[in-house]
């Protein structure tokens, strides 16, 4: 078996190179023999498109592959509704998300995050708990873990980590003769063990992994930031480095390399900026009026609280925006979509069933009945403020905001913006107290934070504006 590793620094086209190799593999392998694993459905769909096929069991997210190979059923997979039901019985509250900053997390989320990280790292539970921020106390955490496992067993429920463990207990041939794995820097120890098990089948002839250890920003959830290097050593892989960035200009590149230079344990690689000077500027105050709608702008924040404060300013000034990762923002809400349909009707444009469904989703009972009867005139006469269900606190916003254009300003945390880019990036450096404490733990924690900011800096295609927030990261 031949193995290959591809290191792709920001903007060098790492995924494109992997897809190019996959396309070229059709000369040696049948399409049915080609496997491609991605962390996102979008990545898997792009691979299908490159191969010119509608679907393939071998081209999917890792989650979907494990679901298929283990013959799982949807009703058994744990979701937020099942978690909350468990929480009611066991006495733990869940919000349903986990972040490295600990924001917007209930005690159930925190305990589950520590448990999941321990399983991903294949680490001892007690060690993992004491390395964490120690939410609650050890006795409560231990009770949570035992209760959670008992609840799953009693109900036949499983989560993603269970699927991985099930595969390790009983590996099944995935059927691919050549396998491509994207974003390999984000794989956990548990996932690497699964990859190893997949490669033991004699039918596997080639494996290509792609990633960048400098952009490994999910160590907080259990990713092995050195997993690619360890894979190379296990399989004596042939390494290639994509040296030329097609995104990052020189000024941004110089700052990015200073940040990367603070990372103590990393794979050294040659990396060059594109032939453009670029601009790096600094400011101490966010001015929403200086953000122009129609411009390709990406506003990046380290934490949800910082992101929320920026979003509040955009809302207050009625500046169209959308958020990436989760909730889409007030300009992308169901109400916003309904208002856009309403405005098109006022302009005399025709609408389809999807548009009618959008109207019904936000209409009050009276208006919904009129819509079902295809009697739109009463709604148009009343206006959407008197026809849609709008929270009182948002009436002024939905009356004044302009919904005629699709927002070009994007707001995101750095973690949610991985893989994104923009002509102009506004990077808010504000840190939470927890992040500040974590940075001071040891060099490993400092390196983890540096990778986050390296990733944030390198989203900029032309302009990088550093917004120096409270207790900000020193860029």
Coordinates of C-alpha atoms in Angstrom, one line a residue:
X1 CA 0.0 0.0 0.0
X2 CA 1.3 3.4 -1.0
X3 CA 0.5 6.4 1.2
X4 CA 0.8 10.1 0.5
X5 CA 0.4 13.3 2.6
X6 CA -0.3 16.8 1.3
X7 CA 0.4 19.8 3.5
X8 CA -1.7 22.8 2.3
X9 CA -1.0 26.1 4.0
X10 CA -3.8 28.7 3.8
X11 CA -5.0 29.5 0.2
X12 CA -2.8 27.0 -1.5
X13 CA -5.7 24.8 -2.7
X14 CA -5.3 21.8 -0.5
X15 CA -8.8 20.4 -1.1
X16 CA -8.5 21.2 -4.8
X17 CA -5.3 19.3 -5.0
X18 CA -6.9 16.3 -3.3
X19 CA -9.9 16.5 -5.6
X20 CA -7.5 16.8 -8.6
X21 CA -5.7 13.6 -7.5
X22 CA -9.1 11.9 -7.0
X23 CA -10.1 12.8 -10.5
X24 CA -6.9 11.5 -11.9
X25 CA -7.3 8.3 -10.1
X26 CA -10.1 7.4 -12.5
X27 CA -7.4 6.4 -15.0
X28 CA -6.2 3.6 -12.7
X29 CA -9.2 2.8 -10.6
X30 CA -12.9 2.3 -11.3
X31 CA -15.1 5.1 -9.9
X32 CA -16.7 2.5 -7.6
X33 CA -13.3 1.9 -6.1
X34 CA -12.6 5.5 -5.1
X35 CA -13.3 6.6 -1.5
X36 CA -13.3 10.2 -0.3
X37 CA -13.8 11.2 3.4
X38 CA -14.6 14.8 4.3
X39 CA -15.7 16.5 7.5
X40 CA -18.5 18.3 5.7
X41 CA -21.4 17.3 3.4
X42 CA -20.3 20.1 1.0
X43 CA -16.9 18.5 0.6
X44 CA -18.4 15.1 -0.1
X45 CA -20.8 16.7 -2.6
X46 CA -17.9 18.4 -4.4
X47 CA -16.1 15.1 -4.7
X48 CA -19.2 13.5 -6.2
X49 CA -19.4 16.3 -8.7
X50 CA -15.8 15.9 -9.7
X51 CA -16.4 12.2 -10.3
X52 CA -19.5 12.9 -12.3
X53 CA -21.8 10.7 -10.2
X54 CA -24.9 11.4 -8.1
X55 CA -24.0 9.3 -5.1
X56 CA -21.5 6.8 -3.7
X57 CA -21.4 4.9 -0.4
X58 CA -17.6 5.5 -0.4
X59 CA -17.8 9.3 -0.7
X60 CA -19.2 10.9 2.4
X61 CA -18.5 12.4 5.7
X62 CA -16.7 10.2 8.3
X63 CA -19.9 10.3 10.3
X64 CA -22.0 9.0 7.4
X65 CA -19.5 6.2 6.6
X66 CA -19.5 4.9 10.2
X67 CA -23.3 5.1 10.3
X68 CA -23.5 3.0 7.1
X69 CA -20.8 0.4 8.0
X70 CA -22.2 -0.2 11.4
X71 CA -25.8 -0.6 10.1
X72 CA -27.1 2.1 12.4
X73 CA -30.7 3.4 12.4
X74 CA -31.6 7.0 12.7
X75 CA -33.9 6.5 15.7
X76 CA -30.9 5.3 17.8
X77 CA -28.6 8.3 17.2
X78 CA -28.5 10.8 20.0
X79 CA -29.7 14.3 19.3
X80 CA -30.4 17.4 21.4
X81 CA -33.9 16.3 22.2
X82 CA -32.7 12.9 23.5
X83 CA -30.0 14.7 25.5
X84 CA -32.5 17.0 27.2
X85 CA -34.7 14.0 28.0
X86 CA -31.7 12.3 29.6
X87 CA -30.9 15.6 31.5
X88 CA -34.4 15.8 32.9
X89 CA -34.0 12.3 34.4
X90 CA -30.4 12.6 35.6
X91 CA -30.6 16.3 36.7
X92 CA -28.3 17.9 34.1
X93 CA -29.2 20.8 31.9
X94 CA -28.2 20.8 28.2
X95 CA -28.1 23.6 25.7
X96 CA -26.8 21.4 23.0
X97 CA -23.4 22.8 22.0
X98 CA -19.8 22.8 23.0
X99 CA -17.1 25.5 22.6
X100 CA -13.5 25.8 23.7
X101 CA -14.5 29.1 25.5
X102 CA -17.2 27.4 27.5
X103 CA -19.8 30.0 26.4
X104 CA -23.5 29.2 26.2
X105 CA -22.9 25.8 27.8
X106 CA -24.9 24.3 30.6
X107 CA -23.4 21.8 33.1
X108 CA -24.6 18.9 31.0
X109 CA -22.8 20.3 27.9
X110 CA -19.6 20.8 29.9
X111 CA -19.6 17.3 31.3
X112 CA -20.4 15.8 27.9
X113 CA -17.6 17.8 26.3
X114 CA -15.0 16.5 28.7
X115 CA -16.3 12.9 28.3
X116 CA -16.3 13.2 24.5
X117 CA -12.7 14.7 24.5
X118 CA -11.5 11.9 26.7
X119 CA -13.0 9.3 24.3
X120 CA -11.6 11.1 21.2
X121 CA -8.1 11.3 22.7
X122 CA -8.5 7.7 24.1
X123 CA -7.5 9.2 27.5
X124 CA -8.3 8.3 31.1
X125 CA -11.5 10.0 32.3
X126 CA -10.0 11.1 35.5
X127 CA -6.9 12.6 33.8
X128 CA -9.1 14.3 31.2
X129 CA -11.3 15.8 33.9
X130 CA -8.4 17.2 35.9
X131 CA -6.8 18.7 32.8
X132 CA -10.1 20.5 32.0
X133 CA -11.6 23.4 33.8
X134 CA -13.1 20.9 36.2
X135 CA -16.8 21.8 35.8
X136 CA -18.8 20.9 38.8
X137 CA -16.8 18.4 40.8
X138 CA -15.3 14.9 40.2
X139 CA -18.1 13.0 42.0
X140 CA -20.8 14.8 39.9
X141 CA -18.8 14.2 36.6
X142 CA -18.3 10.5 37.5
X143 CA -22.0 10.1 38.2
X144 CA -22.8 11.9 34.9
X145 CA -20.6 9.5 32.9
X146 CA -22.0 6.4 34.5
X147 CA -25.6 7.6 34.1
X148 CA -25.0 8.6 30.5
X149 CA -23.6 5.2 29.6
X150 CA -26.4 3.4 31.4
X151 CA -29.1 5.5 29.8
X152 CA -27.6 4.8 26.3
X153 CA -27.4 1.1 26.9
X154 CA -30.9 0.9 28.3
X155 CA -32.4 2.7 25.3
X156 CA -30.1 1.4 22.6
X157 CA -28.8 4.9 21.9
X158 CA -25.5 5.7 20.3
X159 CA -23.4 8.8 19.5
X160 CA -20.6 9.4 16.9
X161 CA -17.9 8.1 19.2
X162 CA -19.9 5.0 19.8
X163 CA -20.0 4.4 16.0
X164 CA -16.2 4.7 15.9
X165 CA -15.7 2.3 18.8
X166 CA -18.2 -0.2 17.2
X167 CA -16.1 -0.1 14.0
X168 CA -12.9 -0.8 15.9
X169 CA -14.5 -3.8 17.6
X170 CA -15.7 -5.2 14.2
X171 CA -14.0 -3.5 11.2
X172 CA -15.8 -3.9 7.9
X173 CA -14.4 -3.5 4.5
X174 CA -15.5 -0.1 3.1
X175 CA -14.8 -1.3 -0.4
X176 CA -12.4 1.5 -1.5
X177 CA -9.1 0.6 -3.3
X178 CA -7.9 4.2 -3.2
X179 CA -8.9 6.5 -0.3
X180 CA -8.7 10.3 0.0
X181 CA -9.0 12.0 3.4
X182 CA -9.5 15.8 3.7
X183 CA -8.8 18.0 6.8
X184 CA -6.7 15.3 8.3
X185 CA -5.3 17.7 10.9
X186 CA -8.7 17.6 12.6
X187 CA -8.8 13.8 13.2
X188 CA -8.8 12.6 16.8
X189 CA -6.8 9.6 18.1
X190 CA -10.0 7.5 18.0
X191 CA -10.6 8.5 14.4
X192 CA -7.0 7.8 13.4
X193 CA -7.4 4.3 14.9
X194 CA -10.5 3.8 12.7
X195 CA -8.4 4.9 9.7
X196 CA -5.7 2.4 10.6
X197 CA -8.4 -0.3 10.8
X198 CA -9.8 0.7 7.4
X199 CA -6.3 0.4 5.8
X200 CA -5.7 -3.2 7.0
X201 CA -7.9 -4.6 4.2
X202 CA -5.8 -5.9 1.3
X203 CA -8.0 -4.2 -1.2
X204 CA -6.6 -0.8 -0.2
X205 CA -3.8 0.1 -2.6
X206 CA -3.4 3.9 -2.1
X207 CA -4.2 6.5 0.6
X208 CA -3.9 10.3 0.2
X209 CA -4.4 12.5 3.3
X210 CA -4.4 16.3 3.2
X211 CA -4.3 18.9 5.9
X212 CA -2.2 21.6 7.6
X213 CA -1.1 21.2 11.2
X214 CA -0.8 25.0 11.6
X215 CA -4.6 25.2 11.0
X216 CA -5.4 22.4 13.5
X217 CA -7.8 24.4 15.7
X218 CA -10.0 21.7 17.2
X219 CA -7.6 20.3 19.8
X220 CA -10.0 21.5 22.4
X221 CA -12.5 18.8 21.3
X222 CA -9.9 16.0 21.0
X223 CA -8.2 16.5 17.6
X224 CA -4.6 15.2 17.4
X225 CA -2.7 18.2 16.0
X226 CA 0.3 15.9 15.2
X227 CA -1.8 13.1 13.7
X228 CA -0.6 13.8 10.2
X229 CA 3.0 13.5 11.1
X230 CA 2.4 10.4 13.1
X231 CA 0.6 8.9 10.1
X232 CA 3.5 9.7 7.9
X233 CA 5.9 7.9 10.3
X234 CA 3.6 4.8 10.6
X235 CA 3.3 4.3 6.9
X236 CA 6.5 6.0 5.5
X237 CA 4.4 8.3 3.5
X238 CA 5.6 10.5 0.6
X239 CA 5.1 14.1 1.6
X240 CA 4.3 17.0 -0.7
X241 CA 3.8 20.7 0.3
X242 CA 1.7 23.1 -1.6
X243 CA 4.0 26.2 -1.5
X244 CA 2.1 28.9 -3.3
X245 CA -0.9 30.7 -1.7
X246 CA -3.4 32.1 -4.1
X247 CA -5.2 34.0 -1.4
X248 CA -2.8 35.6 1.1
X249 CA -1.0 38.9 0.1
X250 CA 2.4 39.8 1.4
X251 CA 1.5 42.1 4.3
X252 CA -1.0 39.5 5.7
X253 CA 1.5 36.7 5.1
X254 CA 4.3 38.4 7.1
X255 CA 2.0 38.8 10.1
X256 CA 0.7 35.2 9.7
X257 CA 4.3 33.8 9.7
X258 CA 5.1 35.8 12.8
X259 CA 2.2 34.1 14.5
X260 CA 3.2 30.7 13.2
X261 CA 6.7 31.3 14.4
X262 CA 5.5 31.3 18.0
X263 CA 4.2 27.7 17.6
X264 CA 6.9 25.5 19.2
X265 CA 5.9 22.1 17.8
X266 CA 5.0 22.3 14.1
X267 CA 5.9 20.9 10.7
X268 CA 8.2 23.3 9.0
X269 CA 7.1 24.0 5.4
X270 CA 7.9 26.4 2.6
X271 CA 5.0 28.7 1.9
X272 CA 4.9 31.8 -0.3
X273 CA 2.3 34.7 -0.5
X274 CA 0.6 35.7 -3.7
X275 CA 2.1 38.6 -5.7
X276 CA 0.1 41.4 -4.1
X277 CA 1.1 43.8 -1.3
X278 CA -2.1 43.7 0.7
X279 CA -3.0 45.9 3.7
X280 CA -2.8 45.3 7.4
X281 CA -4.2 48.0 9.7
X282 CA -5.2 48.4 13.3
X283 CA -8.0 50.1 15.2
X284 CA -9.3 50.2 18.7
X285 CA -13.0 50.7 18.0
X286 CA -15.5 48.9 15.8
X287 CA -17.2 51.4 13.5
X288 CA -20.2 49.7 11.9
X289 CA -20.7 52.7 9.6
X290 CA -17.3 51.9 8.0
X291 CA -18.5 48.5 6.9
X292 CA -20.1 48.9 3.5
X293 CA -22.8 46.7 2.4
X294 CA -21.9 45.3 -1.1
X295 CA -18.3 44.8 0.0
X296 CA -16.9 41.3 0.6
X297 CA -16.4 41.5 4.4
X298 CA -15.8 38.8 6.9
X299 CA -15.9 39.9 10.6
X300 CA -14.1 37.3 12.8
X301 CA -14.4 37.0 16.6
X302 CA -12.7 34.6 19.0
X303 CA -15.8 34.2 21.2
X304 CA -19.6 34.1 21.0
X305 CA -19.8 37.0 23.4
X306 CA -17.6 39.2 21.3
X307 CA -19.5 38.1 18.2
X308 CA -22.8 39.0 19.9
X309 CA -21.6 42.5 20.7
X310 CA -20.5 43.1 17.1
X311 CA -23.9 41.7 15.9
X312 CA -25.8 44.1 18.2
X313 CA -24.0 47.0 16.6
X314 CA -24.7 45.9 13.1
X315 CA -28.4 45.4 14.1
X316 CA -28.6 48.8 15.7
X317 CA -27.3 50.5 12.6
X318 CA -29.5 48.3 10.3
X319 CA -26.5 47.0 8.4
X320 CA -27.3 43.9 6.4
X321 CA -25.3 40.9 7.6
X322 CA -25.4 37.1 7.9
X323 CA -23.7 34.8 10.4
X324 CA -21.8 31.7 9.6
X325 CA -22.1 28.6 11.7
X326 CA -25.5 28.0 13.3
X327 CA -28.1 30.9 13.5
X328 CA -28.0 33.0 10.4
X329 CA -28.8 36.4 11.9
X330 CA -31.8 38.7 11.7
X331 CA -31.2 39.4 8.0
X332 CA -31.3 35.6 7.3
X333 CA -34.2 34.6 9.6
X334 CA -37.5 33.1 8.6
X335 CA -39.1 36.5 9.2
X336 CA -36.5 38.1 6.8
X337 CA -37.3 35.5 4.2
X338 CA -41.0 36.1 4.6
X339 CA -40.6 39.8 4.3
X340 CA -38.6 39.4 1.1
X341 CA -41.4 37.3 -0.4
X342 CA -44.0 39.9 0.7
X343 CA -41.9 42.7 -0.9
X344 CA -41.7 40.8 -4.2
X345 CA -45.5 40.4 -4.2
X346 CA -45.9 44.1 -3.6
X347 CA -43.7 44.7 -6.7
X348 CA -46.0 42.5 -8.7
X349 CA -43.6 39.5 -9.0
X350 CA -45.0 36.0 -9.1
X351 CA -44.3 33.5 -6.3
X352 CA -44.0 29.7 -6.1
X353 CA -44.9 27.1 -3.5
X354 CA -41.6 27.6 -1.6
X355 CA -42.4 31.3 -1.3
X356 CA -45.9 30.5 -0.1
X357 CA -44.4 28.2 2.6
X358 CA -42.1 31.0 3.7
X359 CA -45.1 33.3 4.1
X360 CA -47.1 30.7 6.1
X361 CA -44.1 30.0 8.4
X362 CA -44.2 33.5 9.8
X363 CA -47.9 34.5 9.3
X364 CA -50.4 34.9 12.2
X365 CA -53.5 32.6 12.2
X366 CA -55.7 34.9 10.2
X367 CA -53.1 35.5 7.5
X368 CA -52.2 31.8 7.3
X369 CA -55.8 30.9 6.6
X370 CA -55.9 33.6 3.9
X371 CA -52.7 32.2 2.4
X372 CA -54.0 28.7 2.4
X373 CA -57.1 30.0 0.5
X374 CA -54.7 31.8 -2.0
X375 CA -56.3 35.1 -0.9
X376 CA -53.3 37.3 -0.6
X377 CA -54.9 40.8 -1.1
X378 CA -55.9 41.3 2.6
X379 CA -52.3 40.6 3.7
X380 CA -50.9 43.0 1.1
X381 CA -53.3 45.7 2.3
X382 CA -52.5 45.2 6.0
X383 CA -48.8 45.0 5.5
X384 CA -46.4 42.5 7.0
X385 CA -46.2 44.3 10.3
X386 CA -49.9 43.4 10.9
X387 CA -49.8 40.0 9.2
X388 CA -46.6 38.3 10.5
X389 CA -45.8 37.2 14.0
X390 CA -43.0 39.6 15.0
X391 CA -41.6 39.8 18.6
X392 CA -42.4 43.2 20.0
X393 CA -38.7 43.9 20.6
X394 CA -37.9 43.4 16.9
X395 CA -40.8 45.4 15.3
X396 CA -38.7 48.5 14.8
X397 CA -35.9 46.5 13.3
X398 CA -38.1 44.6 10.8
X399 CA -39.9 47.8 9.9
X400 CA -36.7 49.8 9.2
X401 CA -34.3 47.2 7.8
X402 CA -33.6 46.8 4.1
X403 CA -34.3 43.3 2.9
X404 CA -34.1 43.9 -0.8
X405 CA -30.5 42.7 -1.1
X406 CA -28.6 39.6 0.0
X407 CA -26.1 40.5 2.7
X408 CA -22.5 40.6 1.7
X409 CA -21.1 41.2 5.2
X410 CA -20.5 37.9 7.1
X411 CA -20.0 37.6 10.9
X412 CA -18.4 34.5 12.4
X413 CA -16.2 33.0 15.0
X414 CA -12.8 32.0 13.8
X415 CA -13.6 28.3 14.3
X416 CA -16.8 28.5 12.2
X417 CA -14.9 30.4 9.4
X418 CA -12.3 27.7 8.8
X419 CA -12.0 27.3 5.0
X420 CA -13.6 30.7 4.4
X421 CA -12.0 33.8 2.9
X422 CA -12.9 37.5 2.1
X423 CA -11.4 40.5 0.4
X424 CA -11.6 42.4 3.7
X425 CA -11.3 40.7 7.1
X426 CA -12.0 42.5 10.4
X427 CA -10.3 40.4 13.1
X428 CA -11.5 41.2 16.7
X429 CA -8.7 40.1 19.1
X430 CA -10.8 40.2 22.3
X431 CA -10.3 37.1 24.5
X432 CA -12.4 35.6 27.3
X433 CA -11.0 35.1 30.8
X434 CA -11.0 31.4 30.2
X435 CA -9.0 31.6 27.0
X436 CA -6.5 33.9 28.8
X437 CA -6.1 31.3 31.6
X438 CA -5.8 28.5 29.1
X439 CA -3.0 30.2 27.2
X440 CA -0.9 30.4 30.4
X441 CA -1.2 26.7 31.2
X442 CA 1.7 25.5 29.1
X443 CA 3.3 25.7 25.7
X444 CA 0.8 23.2 24.2
X445 CA -2.1 25.5 25.2
X446 CA -0.2 28.6 23.9
X447 CA 0.4 26.8 20.6
X448 CA -3.3 25.9 20.3
X449 CA -4.3 29.5 20.6
X450 CA -1.6 30.6 18.1
X451 CA -3.1 28.2 15.6
X452 CA -6.5 29.8 16.0
X453 CA -5.1 33.3 15.3
X454 CA -3.0 32.1 12.4
X455 CA -6.2 30.6 10.9
X456 CA -8.0 33.9 11.5
X457 CA -5.3 36.1 10.0
X458 CA -5.0 34.0 6.8
X459 CA -8.7 34.4 5.8
X460 CA -7.9 37.8 4.3
X461 CA -7.4 38.1 0.5
X462 CA -6.5 41.8 0.4
X463 CA -7.3 43.8 3.6
X464 CA -6.8 42.7 7.2
X465 CA -8.1 45.1 9.8
X466 CA -7.1 44.2 13.4
X467 CA -9.7 45.3 16.0
X468 CA -7.8 45.4 19.3
X469 CA -10.3 44.3 21.8
X470 CA -10.2 44.0 25.6
X471 CA -7.5 41.6 26.8
X472 CA -6.8 41.1 23.2
X473 CA -4.5 38.5 21.6
X474 CA -1.2 40.3 20.8
X475 CA -1.0 40.2 17.0

